[in-house]
Amino acid sequence: MTPTPTPSPGRTAVARPTGTRFTRVLGAAVLLGMAWLVLFGLFLSPNDEKQKAGVRILYIHVPTAWLAYLAFIVTGVSSAAYLFKRTRSLTWDRIAGASAEIGVLFMGITLVTGSLWGRISWGIFWTWDSRLTTTAFLFVTYIGYLAVRNLGGTHQQRARRSAIIALLAVLEVPLVHFSVKWWRPLHQQESVAEGKLSGLMLFSLFVGLIAFTLLYVWLLLHRQRVMAMEDALDDQGLDVALAERRAEGAQV
Amino acid sequence: MSTWRIARLIAAKDLRIELRSRIVTNQVLPFAALVMVMFAFALDNDAVLTRVAPGLVWLATMFSMLVLVQRAFAVESADGALDALQVAGVRPGGIFLGKSLALAIELAVLEIVLLIAAVVLYQADVAGSGVLLLVATFVAATTGLAFVGTLYGGLAAGAKGRETLLPLLMLPVVAPVLIGATRATEAAFGTNGATSSEGWPWVGLLVLFAALFGLGGTLAFGSLIDE
Amino acid sequence: MSTWRIARLIAAKDLRIELRSRIVTNQVLPFAALVMVMFAFALDNDAVLTRVAPGLVWLATMFSMLVLVQRAFAVESADGALDALQVAGVRPGGIFLGKSLALAIELAVLEIVLLIAAVVLYQADVAGSGVLLLVATFVAATTGLAFVGTLYGGLAAGAKGRETLLPLLMLPVVAPVLIGATRATEAAFGTNGATSSEGWPWVGLLVLFAALFGLGGTLAFGSLIDE
Amino acid sequence: MEPVVHLAGVVAVLGGFPVLAGADLRVERGEILLLRGPNGAGKTSLLRLCAGLLPVERGEAMVLGCDIAVDRTAVRNRVGLLGHANGLYADLSVADNVAFWGATVGATAEEVAASLERMGLAGRLASVPVSRLSAGQRRRTALACLVARRAELWLLDEPHAGLDAAGRDDLDATLRDAAAAGATVMVASHELERAGALATRVVEIVGGQVRT
Amino acid sequence: MEPVVHLAGVVAVLGGFPVLAGADLRVERGEILLLRGPNGAGKTSLLRLCAGLLPVERGEAMVLGCDIAVDRTAVRNRVGLLGHANGLYADLSVADNVAFWGATVGATAEEVAASLERMGLAGRLASVPVSRLSAGQRRRTALACLVARRAELWLLDEPHAGLDAAGRDDLDATLRDAAAAGATVMVASHELERAGALATRVVEIVGGQVRT
Ligand code: HEM
Ligand SMILES: Nc1ncnc2c1ncn2[C@@H]1O[C@H](COP(=O)(O)OP(=O)(O)OP(=O)(O)O)[C@@H](O)[C@H]1O
Ligand SMILES: Nc1ncnc2c1ncn2[C@@H]1O[C@H](COP(=O)(O)OP(=O)(O)OP(=O)(O)O)[C@@H](O)[C@H]1O
Ligand SMILES: [Mg+2]
Ligand SMILES: [Mg+2]
């Protein structure tokens, strides 16, 4: 990630746009990747013998799920990086926050696509399969995490609080991943890893994976820069507020 | 100043506080949804679930309601505002109706979400004819719950250890609502082959209940809240 | 002053407050029992009940626990005592351990009652061999719950709308405990023909969980509570 | 003319403790009465009793012509009480709070604005939520709410506490005006110089009784 | 000798509002410093900052030789704070409260008894639960807890408010003794006569700054 300097002179920070050449190229790549995903996912890849065209949901469902994992892990790692004295910087906190937001978004997509798929292949939107439930919990946990980020206090307080929550929350990811092993599942077992997918399906899945990965990185970069600017704005607002506050004295 | 104007005044105040603090939308709703998920998980067994879905909707409503009522009176007794209200000569009946109104509105929002959750999560679905019944049930039950909640919330507000006294006081009283609403909802959902016609008597019970506590509260609230 | 001595000091204080106010015994216990009865109402169907009894015990525990945790921190933040505690330089780790300890003791009392209630109400019965498993489960789960409760209770104590933020934060996290404890208890009760040997892995999970939050809390509590 | 407050041998009990142990007091219309006395003497209790918040155990107590030993609620909408607590809604803004309490007696927007003005809360502070005020600013807000209530009998419990010099002047002026306009004021306070200068009469309360 | 409190251009923020807007202050050992200033000036904020309860946003702040801008927790067990709130446990008796706070610094039973004595709480009141005390009696209890804490730096926010004449004398005596014994005392108050007589130095706070 390209770290943004902690925003002391707010104005300059705000004047700077969130795009750089790199992110523009990246954005183009994202569009391209999505186009490929549509091409392969909807047209080139074959129907599944059991699930017919329904299987095509896979190309969104699984990548978003995995990217959500990644996002949450990134949140955890950068939270740790923040807590670790020598690397302490609000940039880590912002990355953590941004990543969590994207993760929640992706996990949401997983849930929606999943339940749609469930309607198709199981005939129901939702069931108390272990993976589905644990996924739901993971989703809520990170909503809670975002709520904690909004508790207020100084930036440092926000960072410290949420970092701890993040470190505790990330432990749920393996819980979701292995849930299919631990509890009687209805949900798919590991099928990709065991190579149960036909070549073209697998390829389409990887296209999707790459496309969403690019999207994730792109979103992350922009989001955390926007956050940096928000923080900068706070500080800038503080300068104005300080002037007013001092004026209180004069008028007395 | 008429009791009714005071009620409006207080309901408006409570709702404004809610708007400012966003508690219901940001926290109670997720909580309620979560409660449903918890139930579902604790009894993970679809056969069971769909059968008991109506009951769970109401259980979840009730637990979330406990939170709401607590909040509603925490706001009053935090800084001795309840005293001030009394001295302000605000008619107890007015306070009661006002707070009930606000509570009912918040509850309604809550239940709609829970209902949707139930339909999605537990694959409960409403038989066409049942819709009317369902609406009737919800209106009656909500009113009743709001009245009971306010009545006992007010009673507990004075006492110390409020947060724990409240559930104790409320749950047993609410049991009839729970049963009535559950049965009526089952009828509406057509669970266990119940037909909506079977539901209406229950709605009757709910209405009776609501009327009873509405009246009781309006009359008795004064002597309940003043220490 | 050692962290542990402070923990004992605070636990003693909390328990004394409890003794004086009799909240757990007079209010939370009945509440918990009530919750069980409510469940019984909501899903009145013996076949189902016995099957889901273990899950219900833990659901009830959790809801009662929400009440307890709220109370535990209402006591602190009512008159700004949490501030005072911090200024008193009382080590956050100590506060955490102390309040967890008190909470765990209160929870234990609670669970025993619930368990008995379950056995009586739902005709659940413990397979002789399961007793040890059951005890282990309860100890591990209780510790875990106490840690989680204290951790998030402390976090929410500063925030406004505390009473509602708490459940949102806590429930998803305690879900694993709920699952683990339920499965282990099922094994102990021999529900659905589970044998107690199946239970032990779950106890392992519970212990892991408790250790995790115990450690996390002791280290991180300070930065969570300071506003 | 009948007194605004007339207590004879009033006994009041809280949790088994006689907070008032036979209090006799007579307050005429337009008076500003200062209640002084050591901590735990019963000043707050006396004020709360006059406001109809504390049941009369024994003795007779007439307030504004109502016998509060019989019916405590009758007087309520005619008295205004500022206790040790402020009775404000922390999530609402200063203006919203004053507006609400004003509305309970049907005060108009102008009257509300006037009350804010009176306690120096117009301007930036008016729109700040109470949860973000300093102690003294909260006290001012509570006073503004009281002013907006336009009561016949004002009961104030240590109103000066927490107020700065300007606030105290605002307060004293407000109370004098109220008394001049025919209201009756009872103030419990430990700031004898300040409150003494304000009061038209001083009584001392000791051990739940009024010493005369 | 280094100062007990040394603030230079300290800025502190609450909910986006700069409660302290560049405060400079230097307090020597053994001083009794009076902080005066209008409501909302920042007195409470300043005291809370010195107690390590309010994070330092900008500027440098040394308290008892610890840099609280870096680590706020270091000073905590060496300062004692009496805020607007009392920080008491309502269900516990007066004695239990004081004993608990005393225990946090390992005070002996004698020292606890002495602190109760000091604030005139020995006897009946000692065993009464705080929830049944009058406002002033609670304030006394809070002060007794503070005394039992034997801090190096005492921070008091309007300690006189709510105390009766006797209580104020007890308080002043206590603070003088503490200062004489080498502690440092900072008092925020609006009761300028009373607190002014007590203080060895007075500074005025306005608009989040210390006016000199
Ligand atoms: C709401 C319902 C659903 C949710 C919440 C959900 C959630 C998830 C999650 C979190 C993963 C990532 C698993 C991991 O690798 O750790 C996943 C993977 C997968 N899901 Fe779903 N899913 C749902 C429904 C479905 C349905 C209906 C199907 C197909 C019948 C399906 C098929 C798959 C497949 C094939 C994978 C890849 C498995 C692997 O190789 O690991 N899912 N799902
Ligand atoms: N939580 C908060 N959020 C935002 N602003 C706050 C908050 N608390 C206090 N303030 C503001 O900070 C300023 C200083 O508050 P502070 O309590 O320090 O004043 P003070 O000098 O103690 O006043 P008083 O004499 O009334 O106690 C006030 O203007 C107040 O409005
Ligand atoms: N809830 C209660 N239960 C039992 N006794 C109480 C209760 N509240 C107050 N008391 C006792 O009643 C007496 C009078 O209390 P009150 O608050 O009227 O005193 P006060 O004159 O206002 O004192 P202060 O100057 O400290 O405010 C006190 O001795 C107190 O201990
Ligand atoms: Mg008093
Ligand atoms: Mg202050």
PDB file of N, CA and C in Angstrom, chain A residues 134 137-138 140-141 143-145 147-148 151-153 157 160-162 164-165 168-169 171-172 175 182-184, chain C residues 151-152 155 159-160 165 168-169 171-173 175-176 179 183 186 192 202 205 212-213 216 220 223-224 226-227:
ATOM      1  N   THR A 134     -22.170 -19.138  10.550  1.00  0.00           N
ATOM      2  CA  THR A 134     -20.914 -18.500  10.969  1.00  0.00           C
ATOM      3  C   THR A 134     -20.633 -17.296  10.082  1.00  0.00           C
ATOM      4  N   PHE A 137     -22.549 -14.483  11.369  1.00  0.00           N
ATOM      5  CA  PHE A 137     -21.937 -13.933  12.588  1.00  0.00           C
ATOM      6  C   PHE A 137     -20.739 -13.065  12.243  1.00  0.00           C
ATOM      7  N   LEU A 138     -19.924 -13.571  11.336  1.00  0.00           N
ATOM      8  CA  LEU A 138     -18.747 -12.798  10.939  1.00  0.00           C
ATOM      9  C   LEU A 138     -19.182 -11.426  10.430  1.00  0.00           C
ATOM     10  N   VAL A 140     -21.913  -9.735  11.106  1.00  0.00           N
ATOM     11  CA  VAL A 140     -22.374  -8.874  12.191  1.00  0.00           C
ATOM     12  C   VAL A 140     -21.196  -8.378  13.025  1.00  0.00           C
ATOM     13  N   THR A 141     -20.246  -9.279  13.279  1.00  0.00           N
ATOM     14  CA  THR A 141     -19.095  -8.888  14.090  1.00  0.00           C
ATOM     15  C   THR A 141     -18.424  -7.654  13.503  1.00  0.00           C
ATOM     16  N   ILE A 143     -19.751  -5.480  11.461  1.00  0.00           N
ATOM     17  CA  ILE A 143     -20.632  -4.319  11.617  1.00  0.00           C
ATOM     18  C   ILE A 143     -20.385  -3.718  12.999  1.00  0.00           C
ATOM     19  N   GLY A 144     -20.290  -4.596  13.994  1.00  0.00           N
ATOM     20  CA  GLY A 144     -19.969  -4.124  15.344  1.00  0.00           C
ATOM     21  C   GLY A 144     -18.647  -3.378  15.356  1.00  0.00           C
ATOM     22  N   TYR A 145     -17.661  -3.947  14.655  1.00  0.00           N
ATOM     23  CA  TYR A 145     -16.351  -3.300  14.594  1.00  0.00           C
ATOM     24  C   TYR A 145     -16.493  -1.889  14.052  1.00  0.00           C
ATOM     25  N   ALA A 147     -19.116  -0.079  14.133  1.00  0.00           N
ATOM     26  CA  ALA A 147     -19.807   0.725  15.149  1.00  0.00           C
ATOM     27  C   ALA A 147     -18.801   1.239  16.170  1.00  0.00           C
ATOM     28  N   VAL A 148     -17.874   0.387  16.574  1.00  0.00           N
ATOM     29  CA  VAL A 148     -16.871   0.796  17.571  1.00  0.00           C
ATOM     30  C   VAL A 148     -16.002   1.922  17.002  1.00  0.00           C
ATOM     31  N   LEU A 151     -17.378   5.281  17.795  1.00  0.00           N
ATOM     32  CA  LEU A 151     -17.699   5.625  19.185  1.00  0.00           C
ATOM     33  C   LEU A 151     -17.263   7.034  19.537  1.00  0.00           C
ATOM     34  N   GLY A 152     -16.375   7.617  18.764  1.00  0.00           N
ATOM     35  CA  GLY A 152     -15.917   8.965  19.078  1.00  0.00           C
ATOM     36  C   GLY A 152     -14.603   8.929  19.835  1.00  0.00           C
ATOM     37  N   GLY A 153     -14.221  10.082  20.371  1.00  0.00           N
ATOM     38  CA  GLY A 153     -12.898  10.183  20.984  1.00  0.00           C
ATOM     39  C   GLY A 153     -11.889  10.679  19.963  1.00  0.00           C
ATOM     40  N   GLN A 157      -7.544   7.298  20.089  1.00  0.00           N
ATOM     41  CA  GLN A 157      -8.429   6.422  20.864  1.00  0.00           C
ATOM     42  C   GLN A 157      -9.192   5.493  19.932  1.00  0.00           C
ATOM     43  N   ARG A 160      -6.923   2.797  18.746  1.00  0.00           N
ATOM     44  CA  ARG A 160      -6.536   1.758  19.705  1.00  0.00           C
ATOM     45  C   ARG A 160      -7.696   0.824  19.978  1.00  0.00           C
ATOM     46  N   ARG A 161      -8.853   1.441  20.297  1.00  0.00           N
ATOM     47  CA  ARG A 161     -10.042   0.624  20.568  1.00  0.00           C
ATOM     48  C   ARG A 161     -10.292  -0.360  19.431  1.00  0.00           C
ATOM     49  N   SER A 162     -10.439   0.201  18.234  1.00  0.00           N
ATOM     50  CA  SER A 162     -10.900  -0.661  17.134  1.00  0.00           C
ATOM     51  C   SER A 162      -9.841  -1.694  16.799  1.00  0.00           C
ATOM     52  N   ILE A 164      -8.006  -3.350  18.812  1.00  0.00           N
ATOM     53  CA  ILE A 164      -8.166  -4.513  19.685  1.00  0.00           C
ATOM     54  C   ILE A 164      -9.349  -5.361  19.229  1.00  0.00           C
ATOM     55  N   ILE A 165     -10.448  -4.679  18.950  1.00  0.00           N
ATOM     56  CA  ILE A 165     -11.626  -5.420  18.483  1.00  0.00           C
ATOM     57  C   ILE A 165     -11.275  -6.205  17.222  1.00  0.00           C
ATOM     58  N   LEU A 168      -9.464  -9.387  17.868  1.00  0.00           N
ATOM     59  CA  LEU A 168     -10.329 -10.449  18.391  1.00  0.00           C
ATOM     60  C   LEU A 168     -11.251 -10.982  17.292  1.00  0.00           C
ATOM     61  N   ALA A 169     -11.712 -10.059  16.439  1.00  0.00           N
ATOM     62  CA  ALA A 169     -12.721 -10.455  15.441  1.00  0.00           C
ATOM     63  C   ALA A 169     -12.127 -11.362  14.374  1.00  0.00           C
ATOM     64  N   LEU A 171     -10.280 -13.627  14.486  1.00  0.00           N
ATOM     65  CA  LEU A 171     -10.210 -15.049  14.850  1.00  0.00           C
ATOM     66  C   LEU A 171     -11.424 -15.823  14.362  1.00  0.00           C
ATOM     67  N   GLU A 172     -12.483 -15.100  14.001  1.00  0.00           N
ATOM     68  CA  GLU A 172     -13.678 -15.799  13.539  1.00  0.00           C
ATOM     69  C   GLU A 172     -13.521 -16.302  12.112  1.00  0.00           C
ATOM     70  N   LEU A 175     -12.873 -19.800  11.832  1.00  0.00           N
ATOM     71  CA  LEU A 175     -14.088 -20.467  12.305  1.00  0.00           C
ATOM     72  C   LEU A 175     -15.041 -20.682  11.131  1.00  0.00           C
ATOM     73  N   TRP A 182     -16.348 -28.845  10.781  1.00  0.00           N
ATOM     74  CA  TRP A 182     -16.656 -29.113  12.181  1.00  0.00           C
ATOM     75  C   TRP A 182     -18.105 -29.495  12.414  1.00  0.00           C
ATOM     76  N   TRP A 183     -19.010 -28.884  11.637  1.00  0.00           N
ATOM     77  CA  TRP A 183     -20.426 -29.184  11.886  1.00  0.00           C
ATOM     78  C   TRP A 183     -21.052 -29.816  10.659  1.00  0.00           C
ATOM     79  N   ARG A 184     -22.120 -30.584  10.897  1.00  0.00           N
ATOM     80  CA  ARG A 184     -22.772 -31.235   9.749  1.00  0.00           C
ATOM     81  C   ARG A 184     -23.227 -30.164   8.767  1.00  0.00           C
TER      82      ARG A 184
ATOM     83  N   LEU C 151     -15.160  -7.608  28.930  1.00  0.00           N
ATOM     84  CA  LEU C 151     -14.426  -6.881  27.896  1.00  0.00           C
ATOM     85  C   LEU C 151     -15.350  -5.916  27.163  1.00  0.00           C
ATOM     86  N   TYR C 152     -16.456  -6.447  26.623  1.00  0.00           N
ATOM     87  CA  TYR C 152     -17.334  -5.587  25.833  1.00  0.00           C
ATOM     88  C   TYR C 152     -18.163  -4.678  26.723  1.00  0.00           C
ATOM     89  N   LEU C 155     -16.070  -1.759  27.238  1.00  0.00           N
ATOM     90  CA  LEU C 155     -16.001  -0.944  26.028  1.00  0.00           C
ATOM     91  C   LEU C 155     -17.253  -0.105  25.887  1.00  0.00           C
ATOM     92  N   ALA C 159     -19.592   4.479  26.061  1.00  0.00           N
ATOM     93  CA  ALA C 159     -20.439   4.961  24.974  1.00  0.00           C
ATOM     94  C   ALA C 159     -21.838   5.298  25.452  1.00  0.00           C
ATOM     95  N   LYS C 160     -22.481   6.235  24.768  1.00  0.00           N
ATOM     96  CA  LYS C 160     -23.880   6.500  25.115  1.00  0.00           C
ATOM     97  C   LYS C 160     -24.736   5.450  24.425  1.00  0.00           C
ATOM     98  N   LEU C 165     -25.764  -0.938  22.781  1.00  0.00           N
ATOM     99  CA  LEU C 165     -24.546  -1.283  22.036  1.00  0.00           C
ATOM    100  C   LEU C 165     -24.021  -2.642  22.502  1.00  0.00           C
ATOM    101  N   LEU C 168     -25.223  -5.870  20.777  1.00  0.00           N
ATOM    102  CA  LEU C 168     -24.742  -5.924  19.394  1.00  0.00           C
ATOM    103  C   LEU C 168     -23.311  -6.438  19.358  1.00  0.00           C
ATOM    104  N   LEU C 169     -22.484  -5.903  20.267  1.00  0.00           N
ATOM    105  CA  LEU C 169     -21.074  -6.311  20.252  1.00  0.00           C
ATOM    106  C   LEU C 169     -20.929  -7.748  20.743  1.00  0.00           C
ATOM    107  N   LEU C 171     -23.219 -10.510  21.334  1.00  0.00           N
ATOM    108  CA  LEU C 171     -23.856 -11.742  20.871  1.00  0.00           C
ATOM    109  C   LEU C 171     -23.058 -12.476  19.798  1.00  0.00           C
ATOM    110  N   PRO C 172     -22.627 -11.786  18.720  1.00  0.00           N
ATOM    111  CA  PRO C 172     -21.903 -12.567  17.711  1.00  0.00           C
ATOM    112  C   PRO C 172     -20.658 -13.226  18.276  1.00  0.00           C
ATOM    113  N   VAL C 173     -20.012 -12.553  19.233  1.00  0.00           N
ATOM    114  CA  VAL C 173     -18.773 -13.125  19.756  1.00  0.00           C
ATOM    115  C   VAL C 173     -19.051 -14.345  20.629  1.00  0.00           C
ATOM    116  N   ALA C 175     -21.386 -16.330  20.273  1.00  0.00           N
ATOM    117  CA  ALA C 175     -22.003 -17.405  19.490  1.00  0.00           C
ATOM    118  C   ALA C 175     -21.198 -18.700  19.594  1.00  0.00           C
ATOM    119  N   PRO C 176     -19.864 -18.640  19.366  1.00  0.00           N
ATOM    120  CA  PRO C 176     -19.102 -19.880  19.491  1.00  0.00           C
ATOM    121  C   PRO C 176     -19.326 -20.573  20.835  1.00  0.00           C
ATOM    122  N   ILE C 179     -22.594 -22.235  20.760  1.00  0.00           N
ATOM    123  CA  ILE C 179     -22.567 -23.494  19.999  1.00  0.00           C
ATOM    124  C   ILE C 179     -21.844 -24.558  20.799  1.00  0.00           C
ATOM    125  N   ARG C 183     -23.497 -27.991  22.246  1.00  0.00           N
ATOM    126  CA  ARG C 183     -23.127 -29.344  21.786  1.00  0.00           C
ATOM    127  C   ARG C 183     -22.624 -30.179  22.962  1.00  0.00           C
ATOM    128  N   GLU C 186     -25.436 -31.116  25.130  1.00  0.00           N
ATOM    129  CA  GLU C 186     -26.209 -32.183  24.475  1.00  0.00           C
ATOM    130  C   GLU C 186     -25.532 -33.521  24.732  1.00  0.00           C
ATOM    131  N   ASN C 192     -30.351 -36.447  21.411  1.00  0.00           N
ATOM    132  CA  ASN C 192     -30.189 -37.000  20.065  1.00  0.00           C
ATOM    133  C   ASN C 192     -29.102 -38.083  20.074  1.00  0.00           C
ATOM    134  N   TRP C 202     -15.510 -30.088  22.260  1.00  0.00           N
ATOM    135  CA  TRP C 202     -16.163 -28.783  22.441  1.00  0.00           C
ATOM    136  C   TRP C 202     -15.631 -28.089  23.680  1.00  0.00           C
ATOM    137  N   LEU C 205     -12.649 -26.344  22.797  1.00  0.00           N
ATOM    138  CA  LEU C 205     -12.912 -25.065  22.136  1.00  0.00           C
ATOM    139  C   LEU C 205     -13.231 -23.990  23.180  1.00  0.00           C
ATOM    140  N   LEU C 212      -8.240 -17.125  25.410  1.00  0.00           N
ATOM    141  CA  LEU C 212      -8.032 -16.048  24.451  1.00  0.00           C
ATOM    142  C   LEU C 212      -8.527 -14.716  24.994  1.00  0.00           C
ATOM    143  N   PHE C 213      -9.806 -14.710  25.392  1.00  0.00           N
ATOM    144  CA  PHE C 213     -10.383 -13.441  25.830  1.00  0.00           C
ATOM    145  C   PHE C 213      -9.810 -13.020  27.172  1.00  0.00           C
ATOM    146  N   GLY C 216      -6.523 -11.409  26.094  1.00  0.00           N
ATOM    147  CA  GLY C 216      -6.818 -10.163  25.380  1.00  0.00           C
ATOM    148  C   GLY C 216      -7.303  -9.088  26.345  1.00  0.00           C
ATOM    149  N   ALA C 220      -5.651  -5.578  27.063  1.00  0.00           N
ATOM    150  CA  ALA C 220      -6.208  -4.469  26.279  1.00  0.00           C
ATOM    151  C   ALA C 220      -7.244  -3.646  27.009  1.00  0.00           C
ATOM    152  N   SER C 223      -7.001   0.351  27.277  1.00  0.00           N
ATOM    153  CA  SER C 223      -7.267   1.252  26.156  1.00  0.00           C
ATOM    154  C   SER C 223      -8.721   1.174  25.730  1.00  0.00           C
ATOM    155  N   LEU C 224      -9.407   0.107  26.112  1.00  0.00           N
ATOM    156  CA  LEU C 224     -10.827   0.029  25.750  1.00  0.00           C
ATOM    157  C   LEU C 224     -11.648   0.971  26.616  1.00  0.00           C
ATOM    158  N   ASP C 226     -10.636   3.625  28.507  1.00  0.00           N
ATOM    159  CA  ASP C 226     -10.373   5.051  28.759  1.00  0.00           C
ATOM    160  C   ASP C 226     -10.943   5.908  27.653  1.00  0.00           C
ATOM    161  N   GLU C 227     -11.749   6.833  28.092  1.00  0.00           N
ATOM    162  CA  GLU C 227     -12.478   7.711  27.151  1.00  0.00           C
ATOM    163  C   GLU C 227     -11.621   8.900  26.817  1.00  0.00           C
TER     164      GLU C 227
END
